[in-house]
Amino acid sequence: MYLAEEAWPDLETYFENESLALVPLGSTEQHGPHLPLATDHLIAEGFATAAADRTGFLRTPTIDIGVSPHHRQFSGTMWVDAPVFRDYVESFTRNLAYHGIDRVIYVNAHGGNVEHLREVGRRLHDDEDVYAIEWMWNDSIPDLVDELFEHNGPHGGPKETALIQHLQSELVHDDRLADARDGGFPEFEASDPTHHGARTFYDAIDNTDNGVFGDQTDATAEKGERMFEEATAQLVQLCNWLDDQPFADLLPKDHV
C-alpha cells in the first residue's frame, strides 16, 4: 500500500490494524558518467515498493535528497546538511507515530545517510515513541555481491549499475561503462583513502576523478535482478519479524 495514493478514510483501517511503515530514502547525487543522479532513491523506492506489495505494509513517499556534500564538486548533486536531515526524518517519523505507527524501517540506499538514520532511530528509541531501524540492501546480501563482482566498489560500481539496469535500464549509459571504469578506480583499495590509520579525505573527488569505483563493465541486468530478488526477500523477512515483535520488547531496557 502506497500512502500517497490513498484517500484518508481508506487509511483509517490500516492504522487501526497495522503498526509498521516502510520509508524509502536515497539521494540525488552524481553516480559517475553512466548512471543517473537518481540512482540511490530509485533503488530505495524499488525495494520499498516490492516489499510493500508482497507484505501489504504501508510505504511512504520517497525521501530523494540526502546527506551528500561529499559529492558536491560534480554537477547537479543536491544535499541537505546532516542536522537538517536528521531533524526532518525525525519529524516526519513522529508524524507517522501520531497516526499509530510504532515501528519503521528506513529502506536506505545511500551510504551517506546511514549514521544519521541510526542517530534518529536512537532518539526515537530513547523516547520510547517509535522503533525505527535502517536497512541497507547490499548489507543484506554481502556474499552474493562478492560472488557476482570481482571489483565492486562502494559507489557507482557494478552493483548499483546492475540494479539500475534491472529497474530502469533506459537511464543507464551502457556506452560509457568502460569510461566509468577507466576514469575512476576499478579497485577501491587502489585509491588509498587512508594514511597511517587516518581517513585523510572528505570528498569523493579526492579519490576518483569521475566519482566512481569498481568495474562497471561487469554489470548486467540479470545480475541486478538476482540481487533485487534476494535482497527484497531479506527485507520482507525483516518486515515480518519486526511486525511479530511485541512493542514492549523493542523498548529500551531498564538500568541494571
GROMACS .gro file of C-alpha atoms in nm:
model
  256
    1MET     CA    1   0.000   0.000   0.000
    2TYR     CA    2   0.135   0.338  -0.103
    3LEU     CA    3   0.029   0.610   0.141
    4ALA     CA    4   0.019   0.897  -0.108
    5GLU     CA    5  -0.221   0.718  -0.344
    6GLU     CA    6  -0.483   0.650  -0.077
    7ALA     CA    7  -0.770   0.872   0.036
    8TRP     CA    8  -0.759   0.941   0.409
    9PRO     CA    9  -1.074   0.740   0.501
   10ASP     CA   10  -0.916   0.435   0.336
   11LEU     CA   11  -0.608   0.466   0.556
   12GLU     CA   12  -0.802   0.458   0.882
   13THR     CA   13  -0.839   0.081   0.863
   14TYR     CA   14  -0.467   0.035   0.811
   15PHE     CA   15  -0.374   0.246   1.110
   16GLU     CA   16  -0.631   0.065   1.323
   17ASN     CA   17  -0.491  -0.278   1.238
   18GLU     CA   18  -0.123  -0.231   1.148
   19SER     CA   19   0.169  -0.052   1.308
   20LEU     CA   20   0.456  -0.078   1.057
   21ALA     CA   21   0.565   0.155   0.778
   22LEU     CA   22   0.841   0.142   0.516
   23VAL     CA   23   1.019   0.470   0.439
   24PRO     CA   24   1.247   0.469   0.129
   25LEU     CA   25   1.542   0.711   0.140
   26GLY     CA   26   1.823   0.779  -0.103
   27SER     CA   27   2.000   1.074  -0.259
   28THR     CA   28   2.021   1.289  -0.570
   29GLU     CA   29   2.390   1.287  -0.642
   30GLN     CA   30   2.647   1.200  -0.904
   31HIS     CA   31   2.696   0.833  -0.980
   32GLY     CA   32   2.960   0.868  -1.248
   33PRO     CA   33   2.923   0.931  -1.621
   34HIS     CA   34   2.699   0.627  -1.676
   35LEU     CA   35   2.428   0.639  -1.407
   36PRO     CA   36   2.154   0.894  -1.325
   37LEU     CA   37   2.171   1.119  -1.020
   38ALA     CA   38   1.853   0.944  -0.910
   39THR     CA   39   2.031   0.610  -0.866
   40ASP     CA   40   2.006   0.580  -0.488
   41HIS     CA   41   1.647   0.690  -0.447
   42LEU     CA   42   1.533   0.477  -0.741
   43ILE     CA   43   1.691   0.174  -0.574
   44ALA     CA   44   1.541   0.254  -0.234
   45GLU     CA   45   1.196   0.310  -0.382
   46GLY     CA   46   1.222  -0.012  -0.582
   47PHE     CA   47   1.293  -0.221  -0.274
   48ALA     CA   48   1.034  -0.049  -0.055
   49THR     CA   49   0.766  -0.083  -0.323
   50ALA     CA   50   0.836  -0.450  -0.379
   51ALA     CA   51   0.835  -0.526  -0.006
   52ALA     CA   52   0.513  -0.329   0.048
   53ASP     CA   53   0.344  -0.510  -0.240
   54ARG     CA   54   0.449  -0.851  -0.107
   55THR     CA   55   0.357  -0.788   0.256
   56GLY     CA   56   0.072  -0.538   0.247
   57PHE     CA   57   0.258  -0.298   0.475
   58LEU     CA   58   0.246   0.076   0.419
   59ARG     CA   59   0.505   0.257   0.207
   60THR     CA   60   0.554   0.631   0.238
   61PRO     CA   61   0.675   0.872  -0.032
   62THR     CA   62   1.047   0.856  -0.105
   63ILE     CA   63   1.298   1.094   0.052
   64ASP     CA   64   1.515   1.161  -0.250
   65ILE     CA   65   1.769   1.417  -0.124
   66GLY     CA   66   2.006   1.305   0.150
   67VAL     CA   67   2.341   1.384   0.308
   68SER     CA   68   2.566   1.416   0.002
   69PRO     CA   69   2.803   1.714   0.039
   70HIS     CA   70   3.097   1.485  -0.036
   71HIS     CA   71   2.980   1.470  -0.398
   72ARG     CA   72   2.923   1.843  -0.437
   73GLN     CA   73   3.201   1.904  -0.693
   74PHE     CA   74   3.007   1.706  -0.954
   75SER     CA   75   2.737   1.895  -1.144
   76GLY     CA   76   2.380   1.854  -1.023
   77THR     CA   77   2.448   1.688  -0.688
   78MET     CA   78   2.198   1.803  -0.424
   79TRP     CA   79   2.224   1.764  -0.049
   80VAL     CA   80   2.096   1.882   0.286
   81ASP     CA   81   2.315   1.942   0.588
   82ALA     CA   82   2.329   1.650   0.828
   83PRO     CA   83   2.150   1.819   1.124
   84VAL     CA   84   1.868   1.930   0.893
   85PHE     CA   85   1.834   1.579   0.752
   86ARG     CA   86   1.821   1.422   1.098
   87ASP     CA   87   1.561   1.669   1.225
   88TYR     CA   88   1.348   1.627   0.912
   89VAL     CA   89   1.349   1.248   0.927
   90GLU     CA   90   1.273   1.252   1.299
   91SER     CA   91   0.987   1.497   1.246
   92PHE     CA   92   0.805   1.301   0.977
   93THR     CA   93   0.862   0.976   1.166
   94ARG     CA   94   0.691   1.128   1.469
   95ASN     CA   95   0.412   1.224   1.229
   96LEU     CA   96   0.369   0.856   1.143
   97ALA     CA   97   0.362   0.778   1.515
   98TYR     CA   98   0.079   1.030   1.557
   99HIS     CA   99  -0.129   0.817   1.320
  100GLY     CA  100  -0.049   0.497   1.506
  101ILE     CA  101   0.276   0.366   1.356
  102ASP     CA  102   0.517   0.242   1.622
  103ARG     CA  103   0.778   0.067   1.407
  104VAL     CA  104   0.951   0.198   1.094
  105ILE     CA  105   1.202   0.052   0.852
  106TYR     CA  106   1.414   0.313   0.675
  107VAL     CA  107   1.477   0.145   0.340
  108ASN     CA  108   1.800   0.323   0.263
  109ALA     CA  109   2.020   0.311  -0.047
  110HIS     CA  110   2.272   0.588   0.027
  111GLY     CA  111   2.575   0.531   0.246
  112GLY     CA  112   2.588   0.897   0.349
  113ASN     CA  113   2.253   0.859   0.526
  114VAL     CA  114   2.342   0.560   0.741
  115GLU     CA  115   2.491   0.717   1.053
  116HIS     CA  116   2.222   0.987   1.057
  117LEU     CA  117   1.936   0.739   1.032
  118ARG     CA  118   2.091   0.540   1.316
  119GLU     CA  119   2.104   0.858   1.526
  120VAL     CA  120   1.739   0.935   1.452
  121GLY     CA  121   1.648   0.579   1.542
  122ARG     CA  122   1.827   0.615   1.874
  123ARG     CA  123   1.645   0.939   1.957
  124LEU     CA  124   1.307   0.780   1.887
  125HIS     CA  125   1.400   0.463   2.072
  126ASP     CA  126   1.522   0.652   2.379
  127ASP     CA  127   1.195   0.847   2.387
  128GLU     CA  128   1.001   0.517   2.360
  129ASP     CA  129   0.795   0.657   2.074
  130VAL     CA  130   0.892   0.454   1.767
  131TYR     CA  131   1.125   0.163   1.697
  132ALA     CA  132   1.294   0.278   1.374
  133ILE     CA  133   1.577   0.086   1.208
  134GLU     CA  134   1.789   0.142   0.898
  135TRP     CA  135   1.809  -0.128   0.629
  136MET     CA  136   2.071  -0.114   0.352
  137TRP     CA  137   2.010  -0.353   0.067
  138ASN     CA  138   2.369  -0.461  -0.003
  139ASP     CA  139   2.429  -0.530   0.366
  140SER     CA  140   2.155  -0.793   0.347
  141ILE     CA  141   2.326  -0.993   0.069
  142PRO     CA  142   2.705  -0.937   0.107
  143ASP     CA  143   2.802  -1.287  -0.003
  144LEU     CA  144   2.601  -1.261  -0.324
  145VAL     CA  145   2.752  -0.922  -0.408
  146ASP     CA  146   3.102  -1.066  -0.360
  147GLU     CA  147   3.011  -1.366  -0.572
  148LEU     CA  148   2.880  -1.158  -0.862
  149PHE     CA  149   3.152  -0.893  -0.891
  150GLU     CA  150   3.529  -0.922  -0.880
  151HIS     CA  151   3.579  -0.545  -0.848
  152ASN     CA  152   3.275  -0.396  -0.684
  153GLY     CA  153   3.346  -0.054  -0.535
  154PRO     CA  154   3.134   0.137  -0.284
  155HIS     CA  155   2.989   0.400  -0.518
  156GLY     CA  156   2.868   0.391  -0.878
  157GLY     CA  157   3.017   0.046  -0.916
  158PRO     CA  158   2.877  -0.265  -1.083
  159LYS     CA  159   2.625  -0.349  -0.808
  160GLU     CA  160   2.443  -0.015  -0.843
  161THR     CA  161   2.485  -0.024  -1.220
  162ALA     CA  162   2.331  -0.371  -1.238
  163LEU     CA  163   2.036  -0.269  -1.020
  164ILE     CA  164   1.954   0.032  -1.237
  165GLN     CA  165   1.995  -0.184  -1.549
  166HIS     CA  166   1.728  -0.408  -1.395
  167LEU     CA  167   1.499  -0.135  -1.259
  168GLN     CA  168   1.524   0.136  -1.528
  169SER     CA  169   1.764   0.029  -1.799
  170GLU     CA  170   1.684   0.329  -2.018
  171LEU     CA  171   1.864   0.554  -1.766
  172VAL     CA  172   2.196   0.369  -1.792
  173HIS     CA  173   2.453   0.492  -2.046
  174ASP     CA  174   2.585   0.148  -2.142
  175ASP     CA  175   2.821   0.306  -2.395
  176ARG     CA  176   3.003   0.478  -2.106
  177LEU     CA  177   3.066   0.177  -1.882
  178ALA     CA  178   3.427   0.134  -1.991
  179ASP     CA  179   3.488   0.508  -1.948
  180ALA     CA  180   3.339   0.491  -1.600
  181ARG     CA  181   3.577   0.211  -1.509
  182ASP     CA  182   3.885   0.364  -1.669
  183GLY     CA  183   3.821   0.715  -1.538
  184GLY     CA  184   3.768   0.602  -1.181
  185PHE     CA  185   3.927   0.330  -0.970
  186PRO     CA  186   3.842  -0.028  -1.071
  187GLU     CA  187   3.981  -0.145  -0.737
  188PHE     CA  188   3.871   0.063  -0.438
  189GLU     CA  189   4.182  -0.022  -0.239
  190ALA     CA  190   4.398   0.139  -0.508
  191SER     CA  191   4.258   0.482  -0.421
  192ASP     CA  192   4.444   0.465  -0.085
  193PRO     CA  193   4.182   0.653   0.119
  194THR     CA  194   4.380   0.637   0.445
  195HIS     CA  195   4.727   0.737   0.562
  196HIS     CA  196   4.883   0.594   0.877
  197GLY     CA  197   4.541   0.487   1.000
  198ALA     CA  198   4.366   0.821   0.934
  199ARG     CA  199   4.094   0.892   0.679
  200THR     CA  200   4.252   1.190   0.505
  201PHE     CA  201   3.978   1.268   0.253
  202TYR     CA  202   3.642   1.444   0.272
  203ASP     CA  203   3.514   1.446  -0.085
  204ALA     CA  204   3.468   1.176  -0.347
  205ILE     CA  205   3.676   1.374  -0.595
  206ASP     CA  206   3.976   1.338  -0.364
  207ASN     CA  207   3.985   0.970  -0.458
  208THR     CA  208   3.830   0.938  -0.803
  209ASP     CA  209   3.828   1.184  -1.092
  210ASN     CA  210   3.490   1.074  -1.228
  211GLY     CA  211   3.326   0.995  -0.894
  212VAL     CA  212   3.302   0.616  -0.908
  213PHE     CA  213   3.481   0.296  -0.809
  214GLY     CA  214   3.472  -0.060  -0.942
  215ASP     CA  215   3.444  -0.230  -1.278
  216GLN     CA  216   3.112  -0.119  -1.424
  217THR     CA  217   3.157  -0.337  -1.734
  218ASP     CA  218   3.090  -0.637  -1.508
  219ALA     CA  219   2.728  -0.530  -1.453
  220THR     CA  220   2.426  -0.686  -1.622
  221ALA     CA  221   2.051  -0.656  -1.576
  222GLU     CA  222   2.040  -1.027  -1.495
  223LYS     CA  223   2.279  -0.977  -1.202
  224GLY     CA  224   2.072  -0.680  -1.094
  225GLU     CA  225   1.754  -0.887  -1.095
  226ARG     CA  226   1.917  -1.158  -0.887
  227MET     CA  227   2.035  -0.907  -0.627
  228PHE     CA  228   1.699  -0.733  -0.626
  229GLU     CA  229   1.503  -1.053  -0.564
  230GLU     CA  230   1.733  -1.183  -0.292
  231ALA     CA  231   1.756  -0.850  -0.108
  232THR     CA  232   1.380  -0.799  -0.135
  233ALA     CA  233   1.329  -1.140   0.022
  234GLN     CA  234   1.550  -1.029   0.311
  235LEU     CA  235   1.351  -0.708   0.352
  236VAL     CA  236   1.022  -0.900   0.352
  237GLN     CA  237   1.157  -1.128   0.624
  238LEU     CA  238   1.266  -0.823   0.824
  239CYS     CA  239   0.917  -0.672   0.793
  240ASN     CA  240   0.752  -0.989   0.912
  241TRP     CA  241   0.997  -1.031   1.200
  242LEU     CA  242   0.951  -0.674   1.317
  243ASP     CA  243   0.574  -0.696   1.289
  244ASP     CA  244   0.576  -1.004   1.512
  245GLN     CA  245   0.767  -0.837   1.797
  246PRO     CA  246   0.568  -0.715   2.098
  247PHE     CA  247   0.633  -0.341   2.115
  248ALA     CA  248   0.731  -0.370   2.481
  249ASP     CA  249   1.021  -0.593   2.379
  250LEU     CA  250   1.150  -0.321   2.144
  251LEU     CA  251   1.167  -0.053   2.414
  252PRO     CA  252   1.490   0.038   2.597
  253LYS     CA  253   1.584  -0.198   2.876
  254ASP     CA  254   1.586  -0.078   3.236
  255HIS     CA  255   1.907   0.034   3.402
  256VAL     CA  256   2.097  -0.254   3.564
   0.00000   0.00000   0.00000
